[in-house]
Short mmCIF file of C-alpha atoms in Angstrom, two decimals:
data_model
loop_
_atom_site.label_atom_id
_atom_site.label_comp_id
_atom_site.label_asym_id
_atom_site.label_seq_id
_atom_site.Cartn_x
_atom_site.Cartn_y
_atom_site.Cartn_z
CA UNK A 11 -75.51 162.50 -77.57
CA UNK A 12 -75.03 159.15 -76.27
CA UNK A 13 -74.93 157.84 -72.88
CA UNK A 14 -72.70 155.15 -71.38
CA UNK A 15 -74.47 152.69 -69.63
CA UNK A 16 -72.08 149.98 -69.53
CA UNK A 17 -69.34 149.59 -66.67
CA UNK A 18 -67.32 147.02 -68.38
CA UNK A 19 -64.38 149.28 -69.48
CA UNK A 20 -63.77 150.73 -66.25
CA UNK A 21 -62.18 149.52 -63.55
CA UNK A 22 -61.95 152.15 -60.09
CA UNK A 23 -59.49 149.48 -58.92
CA UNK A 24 -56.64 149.72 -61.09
CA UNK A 25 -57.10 153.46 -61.73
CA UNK A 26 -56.61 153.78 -57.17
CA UNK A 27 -53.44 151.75 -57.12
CA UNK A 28 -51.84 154.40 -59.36
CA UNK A 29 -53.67 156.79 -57.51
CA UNK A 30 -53.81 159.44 -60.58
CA UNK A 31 -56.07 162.42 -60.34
CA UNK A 32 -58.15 161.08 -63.04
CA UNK A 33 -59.53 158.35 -59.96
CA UNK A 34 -63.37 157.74 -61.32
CA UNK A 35 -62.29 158.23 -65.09
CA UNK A 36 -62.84 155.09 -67.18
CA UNK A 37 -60.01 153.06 -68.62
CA UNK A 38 -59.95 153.28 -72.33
CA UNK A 39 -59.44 149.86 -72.83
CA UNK A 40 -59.54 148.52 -76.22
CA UNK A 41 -62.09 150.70 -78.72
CA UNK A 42 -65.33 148.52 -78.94
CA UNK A 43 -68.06 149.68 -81.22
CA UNK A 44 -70.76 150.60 -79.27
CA UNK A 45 -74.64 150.46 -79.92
CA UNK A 46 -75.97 153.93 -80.27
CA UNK A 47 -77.64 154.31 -76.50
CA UNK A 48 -80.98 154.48 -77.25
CA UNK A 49 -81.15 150.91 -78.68
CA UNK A 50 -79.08 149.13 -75.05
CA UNK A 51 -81.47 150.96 -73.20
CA UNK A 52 -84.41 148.77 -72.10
CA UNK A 53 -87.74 150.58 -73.49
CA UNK A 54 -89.15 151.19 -69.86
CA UNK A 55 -85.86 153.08 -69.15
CA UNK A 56 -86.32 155.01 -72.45
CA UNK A 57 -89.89 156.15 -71.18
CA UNK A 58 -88.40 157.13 -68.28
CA UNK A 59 -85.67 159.43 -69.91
CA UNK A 60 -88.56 160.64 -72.08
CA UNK A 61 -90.16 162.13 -68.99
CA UNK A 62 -87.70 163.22 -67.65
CA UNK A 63 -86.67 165.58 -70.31
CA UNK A 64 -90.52 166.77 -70.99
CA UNK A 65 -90.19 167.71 -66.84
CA UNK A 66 -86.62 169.49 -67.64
CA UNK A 67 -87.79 171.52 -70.10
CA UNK A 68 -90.97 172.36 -67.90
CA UNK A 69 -88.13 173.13 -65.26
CA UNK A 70 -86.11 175.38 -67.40
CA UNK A 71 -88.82 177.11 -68.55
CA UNK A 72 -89.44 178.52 -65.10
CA UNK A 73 -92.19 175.69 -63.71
CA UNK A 74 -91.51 175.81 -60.00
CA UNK A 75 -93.01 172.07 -59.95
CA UNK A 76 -91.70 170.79 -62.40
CA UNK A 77 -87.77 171.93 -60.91
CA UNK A 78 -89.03 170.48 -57.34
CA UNK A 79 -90.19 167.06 -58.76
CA UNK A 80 -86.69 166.57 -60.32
CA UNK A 81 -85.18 167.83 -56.70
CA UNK A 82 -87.14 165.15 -55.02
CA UNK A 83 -86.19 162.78 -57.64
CA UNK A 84 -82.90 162.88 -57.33
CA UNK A 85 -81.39 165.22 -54.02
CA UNK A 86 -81.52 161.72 -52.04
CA UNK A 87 -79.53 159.78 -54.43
CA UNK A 88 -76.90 163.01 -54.17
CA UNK A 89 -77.11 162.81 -50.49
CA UNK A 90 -76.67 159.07 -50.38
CA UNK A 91 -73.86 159.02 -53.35
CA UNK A 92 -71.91 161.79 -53.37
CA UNK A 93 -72.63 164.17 -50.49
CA UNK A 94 -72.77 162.27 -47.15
CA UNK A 95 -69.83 159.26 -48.07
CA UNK A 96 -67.34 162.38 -48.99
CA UNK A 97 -68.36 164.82 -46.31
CA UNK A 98 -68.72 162.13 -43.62
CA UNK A 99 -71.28 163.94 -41.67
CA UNK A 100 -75.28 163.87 -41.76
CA UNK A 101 -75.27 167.34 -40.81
CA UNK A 102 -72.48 169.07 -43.05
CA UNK A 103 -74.06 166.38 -46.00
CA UNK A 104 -77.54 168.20 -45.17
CA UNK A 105 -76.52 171.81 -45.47
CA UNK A 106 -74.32 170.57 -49.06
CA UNK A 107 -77.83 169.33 -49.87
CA UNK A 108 -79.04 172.67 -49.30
CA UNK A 109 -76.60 174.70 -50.68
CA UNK A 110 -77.03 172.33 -54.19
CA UNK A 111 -80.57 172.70 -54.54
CA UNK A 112 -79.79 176.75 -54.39
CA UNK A 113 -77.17 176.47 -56.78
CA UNK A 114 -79.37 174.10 -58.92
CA UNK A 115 -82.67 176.31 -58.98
CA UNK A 116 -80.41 179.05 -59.80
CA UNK A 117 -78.52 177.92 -63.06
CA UNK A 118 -80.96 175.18 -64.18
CA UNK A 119 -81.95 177.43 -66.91
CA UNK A 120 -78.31 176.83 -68.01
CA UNK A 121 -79.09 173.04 -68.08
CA UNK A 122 -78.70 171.25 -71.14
CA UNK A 123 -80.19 167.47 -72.07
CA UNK A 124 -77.70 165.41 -73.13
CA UNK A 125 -79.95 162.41 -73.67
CA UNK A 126 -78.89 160.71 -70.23
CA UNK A 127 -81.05 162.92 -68.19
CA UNK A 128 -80.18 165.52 -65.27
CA UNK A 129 -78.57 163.48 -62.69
CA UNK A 130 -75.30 163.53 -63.99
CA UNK A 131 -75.66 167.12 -64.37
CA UNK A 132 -76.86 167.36 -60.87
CA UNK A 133 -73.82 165.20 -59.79
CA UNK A 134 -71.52 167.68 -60.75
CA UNK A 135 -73.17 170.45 -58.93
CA UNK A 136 -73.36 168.55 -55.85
CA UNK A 137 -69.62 167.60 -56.20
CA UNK A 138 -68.80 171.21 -56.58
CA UNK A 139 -70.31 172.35 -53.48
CA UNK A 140 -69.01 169.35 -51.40
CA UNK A 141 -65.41 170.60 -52.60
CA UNK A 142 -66.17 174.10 -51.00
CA UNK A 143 -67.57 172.74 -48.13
CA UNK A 144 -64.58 170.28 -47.35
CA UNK A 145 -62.20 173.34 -48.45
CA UNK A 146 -64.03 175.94 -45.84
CA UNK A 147 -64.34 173.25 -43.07
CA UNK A 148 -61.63 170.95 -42.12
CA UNK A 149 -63.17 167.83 -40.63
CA UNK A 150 -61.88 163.97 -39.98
CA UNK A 151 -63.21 162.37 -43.36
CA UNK A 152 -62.51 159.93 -45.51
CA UNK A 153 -61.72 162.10 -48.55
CA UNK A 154 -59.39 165.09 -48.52
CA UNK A 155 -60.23 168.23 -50.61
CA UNK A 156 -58.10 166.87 -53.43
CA UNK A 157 -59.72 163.92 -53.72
CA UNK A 158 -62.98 165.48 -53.84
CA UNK A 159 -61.53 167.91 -56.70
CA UNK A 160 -60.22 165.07 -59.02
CA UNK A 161 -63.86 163.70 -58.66
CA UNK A 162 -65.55 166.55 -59.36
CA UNK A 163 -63.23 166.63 -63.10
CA UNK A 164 -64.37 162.97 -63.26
CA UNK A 165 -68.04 163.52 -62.66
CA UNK A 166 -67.66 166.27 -65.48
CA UNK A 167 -66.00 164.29 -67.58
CA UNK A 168 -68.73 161.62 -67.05
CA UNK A 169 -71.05 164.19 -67.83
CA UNK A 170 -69.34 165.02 -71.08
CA UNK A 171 -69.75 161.33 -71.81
CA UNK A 172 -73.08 161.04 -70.76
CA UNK A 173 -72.95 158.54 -68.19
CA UNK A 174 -76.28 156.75 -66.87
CA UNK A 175 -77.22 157.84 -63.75
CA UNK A 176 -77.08 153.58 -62.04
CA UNK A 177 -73.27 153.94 -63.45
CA UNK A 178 -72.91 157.73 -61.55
CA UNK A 179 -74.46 155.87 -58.87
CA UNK A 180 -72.54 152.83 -58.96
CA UNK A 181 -69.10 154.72 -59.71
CA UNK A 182 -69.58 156.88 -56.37
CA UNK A 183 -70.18 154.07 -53.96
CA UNK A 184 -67.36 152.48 -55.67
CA UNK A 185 -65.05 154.79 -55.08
CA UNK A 186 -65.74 154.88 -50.93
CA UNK A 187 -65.42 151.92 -51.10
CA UNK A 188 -61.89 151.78 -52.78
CA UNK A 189 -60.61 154.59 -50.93
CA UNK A 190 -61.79 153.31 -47.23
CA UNK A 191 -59.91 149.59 -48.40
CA UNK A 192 -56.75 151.32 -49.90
CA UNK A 193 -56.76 152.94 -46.42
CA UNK A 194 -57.54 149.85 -44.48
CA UNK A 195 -54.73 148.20 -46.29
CA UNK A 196 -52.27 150.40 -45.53
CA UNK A 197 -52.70 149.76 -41.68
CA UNK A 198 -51.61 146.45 -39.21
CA UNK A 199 -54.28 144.29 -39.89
CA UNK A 200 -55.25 143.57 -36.32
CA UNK A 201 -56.13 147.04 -36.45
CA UNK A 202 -57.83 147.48 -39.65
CA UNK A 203 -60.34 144.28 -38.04
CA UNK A 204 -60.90 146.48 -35.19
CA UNK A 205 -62.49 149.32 -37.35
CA UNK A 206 -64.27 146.76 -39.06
CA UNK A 207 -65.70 144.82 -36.09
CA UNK A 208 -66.40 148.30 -34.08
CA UNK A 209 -67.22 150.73 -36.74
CA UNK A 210 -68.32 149.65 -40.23
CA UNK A 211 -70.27 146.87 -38.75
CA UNK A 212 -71.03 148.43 -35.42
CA UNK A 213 -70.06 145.12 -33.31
CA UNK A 214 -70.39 145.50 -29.27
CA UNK A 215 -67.15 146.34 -27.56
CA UNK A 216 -67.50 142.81 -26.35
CA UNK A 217 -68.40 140.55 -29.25
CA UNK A 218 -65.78 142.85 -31.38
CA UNK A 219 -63.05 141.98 -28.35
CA UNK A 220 -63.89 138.88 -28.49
CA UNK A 221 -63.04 138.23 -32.25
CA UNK A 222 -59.85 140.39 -31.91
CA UNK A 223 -59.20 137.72 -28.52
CA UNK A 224 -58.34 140.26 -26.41
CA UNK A 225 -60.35 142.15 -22.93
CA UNK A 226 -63.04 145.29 -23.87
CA UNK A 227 -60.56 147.84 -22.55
CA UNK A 228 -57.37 146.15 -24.41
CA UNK A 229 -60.05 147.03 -27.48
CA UNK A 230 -60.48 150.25 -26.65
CA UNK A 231 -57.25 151.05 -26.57
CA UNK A 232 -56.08 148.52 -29.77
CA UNK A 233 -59.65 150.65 -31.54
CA UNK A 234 -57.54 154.16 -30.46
CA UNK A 235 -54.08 153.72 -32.06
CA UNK A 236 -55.92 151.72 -35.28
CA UNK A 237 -57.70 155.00 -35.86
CA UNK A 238 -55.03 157.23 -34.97
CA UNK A 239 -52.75 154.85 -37.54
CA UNK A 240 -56.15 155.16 -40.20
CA UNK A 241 -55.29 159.05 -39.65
CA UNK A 242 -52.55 158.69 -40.45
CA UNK A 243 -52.93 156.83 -43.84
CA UNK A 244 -55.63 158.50 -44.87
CA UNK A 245 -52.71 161.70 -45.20
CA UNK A 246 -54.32 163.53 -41.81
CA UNK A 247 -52.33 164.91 -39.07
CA UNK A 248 -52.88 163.08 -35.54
CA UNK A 249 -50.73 165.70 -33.59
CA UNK A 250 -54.46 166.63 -31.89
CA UNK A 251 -54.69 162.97 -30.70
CA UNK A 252 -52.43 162.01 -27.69
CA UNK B 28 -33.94 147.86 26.85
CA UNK B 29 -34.78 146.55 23.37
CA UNK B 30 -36.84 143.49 22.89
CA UNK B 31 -35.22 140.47 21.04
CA UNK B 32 -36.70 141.08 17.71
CA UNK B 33 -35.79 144.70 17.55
CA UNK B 34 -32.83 143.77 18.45
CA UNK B 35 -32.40 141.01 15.30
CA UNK B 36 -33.48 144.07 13.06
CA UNK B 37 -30.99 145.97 14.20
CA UNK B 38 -28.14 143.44 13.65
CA UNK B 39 -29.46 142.57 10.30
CA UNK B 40 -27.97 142.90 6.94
CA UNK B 41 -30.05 145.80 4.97
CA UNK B 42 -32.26 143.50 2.73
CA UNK B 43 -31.84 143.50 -1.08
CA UNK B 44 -34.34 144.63 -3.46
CA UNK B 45 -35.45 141.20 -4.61
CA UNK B 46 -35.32 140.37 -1.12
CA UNK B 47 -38.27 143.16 -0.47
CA UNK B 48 -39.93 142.17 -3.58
CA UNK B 49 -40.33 138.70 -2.75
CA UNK B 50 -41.51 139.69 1.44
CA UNK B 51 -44.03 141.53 -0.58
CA UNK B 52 -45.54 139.09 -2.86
CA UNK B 53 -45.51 137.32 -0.03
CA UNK B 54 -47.46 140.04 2.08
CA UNK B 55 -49.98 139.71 -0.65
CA UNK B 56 -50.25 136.16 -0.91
CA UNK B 57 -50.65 136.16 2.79
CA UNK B 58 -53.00 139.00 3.01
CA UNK B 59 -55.10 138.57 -0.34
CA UNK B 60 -56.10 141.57 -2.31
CA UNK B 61 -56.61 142.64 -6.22
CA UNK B 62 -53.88 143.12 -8.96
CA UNK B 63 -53.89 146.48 -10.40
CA UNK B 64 -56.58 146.60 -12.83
CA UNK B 65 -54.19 147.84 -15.52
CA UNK B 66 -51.37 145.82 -14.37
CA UNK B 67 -53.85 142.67 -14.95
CA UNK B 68 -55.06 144.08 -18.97
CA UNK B 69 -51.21 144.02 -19.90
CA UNK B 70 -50.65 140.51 -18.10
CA UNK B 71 -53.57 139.60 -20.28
CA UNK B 72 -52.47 141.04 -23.24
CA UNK B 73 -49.17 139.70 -22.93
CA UNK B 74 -50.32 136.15 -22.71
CA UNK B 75 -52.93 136.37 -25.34
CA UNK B 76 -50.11 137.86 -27.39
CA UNK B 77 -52.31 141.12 -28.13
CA UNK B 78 -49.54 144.02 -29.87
CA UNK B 79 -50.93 146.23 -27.54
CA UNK B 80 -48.67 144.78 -25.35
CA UNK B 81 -45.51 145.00 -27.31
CA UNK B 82 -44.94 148.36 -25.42
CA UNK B 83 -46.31 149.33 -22.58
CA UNK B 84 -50.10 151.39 -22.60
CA UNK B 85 -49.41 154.91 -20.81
CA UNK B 86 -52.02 156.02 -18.69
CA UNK B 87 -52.83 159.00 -20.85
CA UNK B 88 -53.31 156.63 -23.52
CA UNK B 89 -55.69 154.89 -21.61
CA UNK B 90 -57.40 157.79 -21.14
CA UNK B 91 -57.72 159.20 -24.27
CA UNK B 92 -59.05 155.68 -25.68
CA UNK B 93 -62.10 156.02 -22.72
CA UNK B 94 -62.49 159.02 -24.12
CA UNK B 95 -62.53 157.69 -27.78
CA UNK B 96 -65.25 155.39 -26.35
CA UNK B 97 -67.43 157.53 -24.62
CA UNK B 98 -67.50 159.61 -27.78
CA UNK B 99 -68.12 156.41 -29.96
CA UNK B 100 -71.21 155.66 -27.61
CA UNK B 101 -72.42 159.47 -28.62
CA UNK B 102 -71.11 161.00 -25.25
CA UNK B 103 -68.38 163.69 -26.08
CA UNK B 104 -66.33 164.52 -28.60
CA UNK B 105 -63.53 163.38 -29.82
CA UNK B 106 -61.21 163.86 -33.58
CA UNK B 107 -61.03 159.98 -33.87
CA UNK B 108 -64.63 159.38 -33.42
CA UNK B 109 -65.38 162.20 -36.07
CA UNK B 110 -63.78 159.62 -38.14
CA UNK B 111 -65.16 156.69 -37.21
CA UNK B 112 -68.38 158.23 -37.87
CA UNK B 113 -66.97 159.66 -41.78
CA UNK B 114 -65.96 155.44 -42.24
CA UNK B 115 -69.34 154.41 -40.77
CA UNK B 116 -71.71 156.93 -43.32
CA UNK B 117 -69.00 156.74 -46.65
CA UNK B 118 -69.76 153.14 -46.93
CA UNK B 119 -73.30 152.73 -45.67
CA UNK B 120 -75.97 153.94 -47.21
CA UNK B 121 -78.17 155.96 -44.94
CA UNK B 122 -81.36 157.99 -46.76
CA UNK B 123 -82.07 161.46 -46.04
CA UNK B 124 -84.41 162.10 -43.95
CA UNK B 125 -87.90 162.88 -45.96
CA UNK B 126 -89.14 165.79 -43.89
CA UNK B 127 -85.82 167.36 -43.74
CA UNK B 128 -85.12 166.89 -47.29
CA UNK B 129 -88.37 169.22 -48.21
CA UNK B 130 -87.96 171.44 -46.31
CA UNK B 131 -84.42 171.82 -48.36
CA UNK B 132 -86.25 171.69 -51.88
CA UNK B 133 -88.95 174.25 -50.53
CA UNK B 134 -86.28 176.42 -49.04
CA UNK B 135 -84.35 176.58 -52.52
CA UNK B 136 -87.20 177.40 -54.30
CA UNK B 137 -88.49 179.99 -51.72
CA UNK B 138 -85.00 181.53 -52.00
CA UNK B 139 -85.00 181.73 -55.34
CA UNK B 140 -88.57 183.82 -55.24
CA UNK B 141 -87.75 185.85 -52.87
CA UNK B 142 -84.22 186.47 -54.62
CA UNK B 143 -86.22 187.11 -58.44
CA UNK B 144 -89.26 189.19 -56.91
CA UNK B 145 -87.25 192.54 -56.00
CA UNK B 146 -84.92 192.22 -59.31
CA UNK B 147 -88.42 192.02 -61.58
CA UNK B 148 -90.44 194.69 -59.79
CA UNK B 149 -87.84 196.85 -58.76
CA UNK B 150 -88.33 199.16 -61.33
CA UNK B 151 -91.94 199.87 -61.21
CA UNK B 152 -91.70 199.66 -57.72
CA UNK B 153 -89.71 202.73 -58.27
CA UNK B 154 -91.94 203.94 -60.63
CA UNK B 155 -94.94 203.71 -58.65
CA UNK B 156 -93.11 205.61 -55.66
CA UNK B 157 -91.52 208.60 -58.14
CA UNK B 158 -94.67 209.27 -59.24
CA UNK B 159 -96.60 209.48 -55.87
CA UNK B 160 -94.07 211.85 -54.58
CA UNK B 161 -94.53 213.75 -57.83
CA UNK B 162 -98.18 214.28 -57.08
CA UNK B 163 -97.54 214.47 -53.43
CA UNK B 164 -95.29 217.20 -53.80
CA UNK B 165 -97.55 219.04 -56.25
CA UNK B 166 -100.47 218.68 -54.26
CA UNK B 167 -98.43 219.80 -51.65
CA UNK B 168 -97.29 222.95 -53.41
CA UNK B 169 -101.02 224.05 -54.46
CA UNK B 170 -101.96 223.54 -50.37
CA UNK B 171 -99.66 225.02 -49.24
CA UNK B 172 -99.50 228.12 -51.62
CA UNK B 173 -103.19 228.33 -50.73
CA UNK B 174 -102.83 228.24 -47.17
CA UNK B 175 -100.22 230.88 -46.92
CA UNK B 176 -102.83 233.51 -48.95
CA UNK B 177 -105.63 232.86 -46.86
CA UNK B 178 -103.15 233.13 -43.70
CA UNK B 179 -102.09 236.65 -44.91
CA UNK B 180 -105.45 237.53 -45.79
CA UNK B 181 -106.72 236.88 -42.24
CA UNK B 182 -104.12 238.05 -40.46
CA UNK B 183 -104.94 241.67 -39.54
CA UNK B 184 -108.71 240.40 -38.61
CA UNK B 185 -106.75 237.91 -36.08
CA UNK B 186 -104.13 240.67 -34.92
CA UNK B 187 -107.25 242.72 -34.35
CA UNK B 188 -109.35 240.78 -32.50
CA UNK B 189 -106.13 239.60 -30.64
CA UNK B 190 -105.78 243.44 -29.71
CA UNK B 191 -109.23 243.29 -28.32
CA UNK B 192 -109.25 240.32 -26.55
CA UNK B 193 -107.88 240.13 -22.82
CA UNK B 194 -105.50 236.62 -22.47
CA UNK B 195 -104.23 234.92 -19.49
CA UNK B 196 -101.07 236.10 -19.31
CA UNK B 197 -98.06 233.75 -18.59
CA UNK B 198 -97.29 233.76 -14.37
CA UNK B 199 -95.81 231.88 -11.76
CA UNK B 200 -97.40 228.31 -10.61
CA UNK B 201 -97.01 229.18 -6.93
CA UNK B 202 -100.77 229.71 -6.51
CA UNK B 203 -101.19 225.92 -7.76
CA UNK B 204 -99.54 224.85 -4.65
CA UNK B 205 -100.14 225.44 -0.70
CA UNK B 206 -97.06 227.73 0.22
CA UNK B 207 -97.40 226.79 3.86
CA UNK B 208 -96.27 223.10 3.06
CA UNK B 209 -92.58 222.49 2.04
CA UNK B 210 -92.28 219.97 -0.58
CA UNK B 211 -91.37 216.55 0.38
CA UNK B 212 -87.58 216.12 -0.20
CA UNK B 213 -88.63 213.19 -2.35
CA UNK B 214 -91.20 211.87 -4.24
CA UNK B 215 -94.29 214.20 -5.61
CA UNK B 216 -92.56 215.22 -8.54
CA UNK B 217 -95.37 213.49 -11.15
CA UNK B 218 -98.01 214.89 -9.64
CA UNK B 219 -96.72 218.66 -9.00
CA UNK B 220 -95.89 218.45 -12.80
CA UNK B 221 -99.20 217.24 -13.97
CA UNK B 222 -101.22 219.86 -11.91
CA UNK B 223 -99.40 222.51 -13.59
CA UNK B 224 -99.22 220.86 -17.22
CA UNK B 225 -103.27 220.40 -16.57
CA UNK B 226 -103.81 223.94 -15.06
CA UNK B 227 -101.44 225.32 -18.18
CA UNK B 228 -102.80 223.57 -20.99
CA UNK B 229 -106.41 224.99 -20.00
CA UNK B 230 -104.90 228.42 -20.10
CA UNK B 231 -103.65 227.99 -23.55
CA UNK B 232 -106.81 226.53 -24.66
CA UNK B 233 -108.61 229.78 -23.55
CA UNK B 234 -106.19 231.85 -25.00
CA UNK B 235 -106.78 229.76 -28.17
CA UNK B 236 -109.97 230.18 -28.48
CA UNK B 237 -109.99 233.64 -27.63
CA UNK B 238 -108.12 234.45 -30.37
CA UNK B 239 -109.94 232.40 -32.56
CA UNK B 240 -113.03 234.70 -31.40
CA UNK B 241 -115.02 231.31 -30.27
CA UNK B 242 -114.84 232.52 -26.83
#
């Protein structure tokens, strides 16, 4: 099977603004011919993959090592990629972590190469149990279970396609990234700076008050009603927040 | 008699409200003193044209954003900084932590061991056990069989010799204690039993063995 390697069909951007289920699926553009995936992959990659499937086989075949080295491998990139930006806790991403290597160890004997290796295969595990976990356990997060269930279809559909685990990679930060600026957007602007200043780049109270032009506790306050209005973009209810 | 000035308030028109407000700025001018701290953050925000001060900030408001703050510092809770915190980790791109993270693969694996060991030896785990109480209850059979005979058998040569032999027959324990001494009304109660569980349990050794003919 061949693997897509290249991102320059898709675009996360336009697929957001008309915010279709399908959110990480590529845009069909125009049909290109495309090399056979072996011969765009650079021959250190293709060592790589080669590896990797000698350990998968190892790992299906009931090596215990061989099933941990590909857990090491690739568990932080899940943590960092999918797990922690959609569950928006270290903790709750650490026990999703925990639950996917069970689930992992259990069916990988139902794994299947599909010449891109097993992260992609992994990704859709890990996106499955994130789902549950957001669905048993409602917490303040960027993503609401429904988001997290169209990209768990698009992570199988990227499996399907046999998507290159820097594109998996690349398509997941992507999308947090999209869906925290779609939110952003949708907010007074004054207030969107204030999350910016005071959250995403973790300013003082003082230096971020003093780029907004206004006293620390007129921040605090100004940093309250932006996040209640985030809340409120993001689709949450802020009925628990005076 | 009144005094002049009291005299002047009494005969005076009652003073207007921006009458009073203006004797009291100038109270404070006279006397000194701080503006209200909040009263001061929306003069400020009004001037530096902040929209917090397009309506006024309520004082639960004000609380609630402390609050917001305290938890943002990592003292408290609160819902908004529970998203704060979701923003801060979906866009950075924070590693987890090595020592936690194998403890996670080893616990998967472990799981799955412990999970695959009873479903693969359950059977002749089973096995094993049927069989040993198979045997067991065969041996068990033969013994016992075995030991009832030679119970029968020797039971008239024990009936006899218990015929012939003179036991210590069962009495009262009121020779194991001085009669002339009441018992306390409390306490003593341990050691009254164990003289007569000592005294008895000698007795039915003797009796024992006398019937065993050892004695």
């Amino acid at each position: 099977m061949s693997c897509v390697v290249s991102n320059v069909a898709w675009s996360p951007l336009r697929l957001h603004a008309h915010a279709r289920p399908s959110i990480l699926r590529p845009v069909t553009a125009a049909p290109t011919p495309v090399a056979p995936f072996e011969q765009r992959l650079d021959p250190a990659r293709l060592a790589e993959l080669e590896a990797e499937r000698l350990l998968a086989e190892r790992a299906k075949a009931g090596d215990r090592r061989a099933l941990a080295e590909i857990l090491r491998k690739f568990g932080p990139i899940l943590y960092r990629s999918v797990l922690l930006p959609r569950l928006g806790s270290e903790a709750v991403a650490q026990d999703a972590l925990g639950d996917t290597y069970v689930r992992v160890v259990e069916k990988f004997a139902q794994f299947e190469w599909r010449g891109c290796g097993v992260y992609p295969w992994l990704r859709v595990v890990a996106m499955r149990i994130a789902l549950d976990s957001l669905r048993s356990r409602k917490r303040e997060t960027l993503f609401d279970p429904d988001d997290l269930a169209r990209a768990a279809d698009a992570a199988e559909r990227d499996l399907d396609q046999g998507l290159d685990l820097k594109l998996c990679e690349e398509r997941d930060r992507e999308a947090a990234k999209i869906k925290l600026d779609t939110a952003l957007g949708a907010i007074n602007s004054r207030y969107a700076l204030a999350i910016r200043l005071r959250v995403l780049e973790e300013k003082s109270r003082e230096e971020a008050a003093g780029s907004l032009g206004v006293t620390v506790s007129t921040l605090d306050v100004v940093l309250h009603r932006a996040l209640k209005a985030l809340k409120k973009a993001l689709g949450g209810d802020d009925s628990e927040s005076p | 008699m009144k005094t002049r000035p009291e005299l002047d308030l009494v005969d005076a028109p009652v003073p207007s409200k921006k009458e009073l407000d203006a004797a009291s700025a100038a109270i404070r001018a006279l006397v000194g003193g701080s503006i209200d701290r909040f009263d001061n953050e929306a003069l400020l925000a009004l001037a530096l044209g902040d929209d917090v001060a397009d309506e006024a900030i309520l004082d639960e408001e004000r609380v609630d954003a402390n609050l917001l703050r305290h938890a943002l510092d990592g003292q408290g809770e609160h819902p908004l900084a529970e998203l704060a915190s979701a923003l801060r980790v979906a866009t950075g791109s924070k590693e987890v932590d090595e020592l936690t993270h194998e403890r996670l693969v080893r616990r998967a694996l472990h799981e799955r061991e412990n999970r695959a060991a009873p479903r693969r030896y359950w059977p002749i785990a089973s096995a094993i056990v049927a069989l040993a109480a198979g045997i067991a209850l065969l041996i068990g059979n033969v013994t016992a069989d075995r030991s009832e005979r030679e119970v029968a058998a020797s039971l008239p040569r024990l009936r006899a010799a218990a015929a012939t032999v003179a036991l210590i027959p069962s009495r009262s324990t009121e020779s194991l204690f001085d009669a002339s001494t009441a018992f306390g009304a409390r306490g003593g109660e341990s050691a009254r039993v164990g003289r007569i569980v000592a005294s008895r349990a000698s007795d039915f050794r003797a009796n024992r063995f006398a019937r065993w003919g050892v004695r």
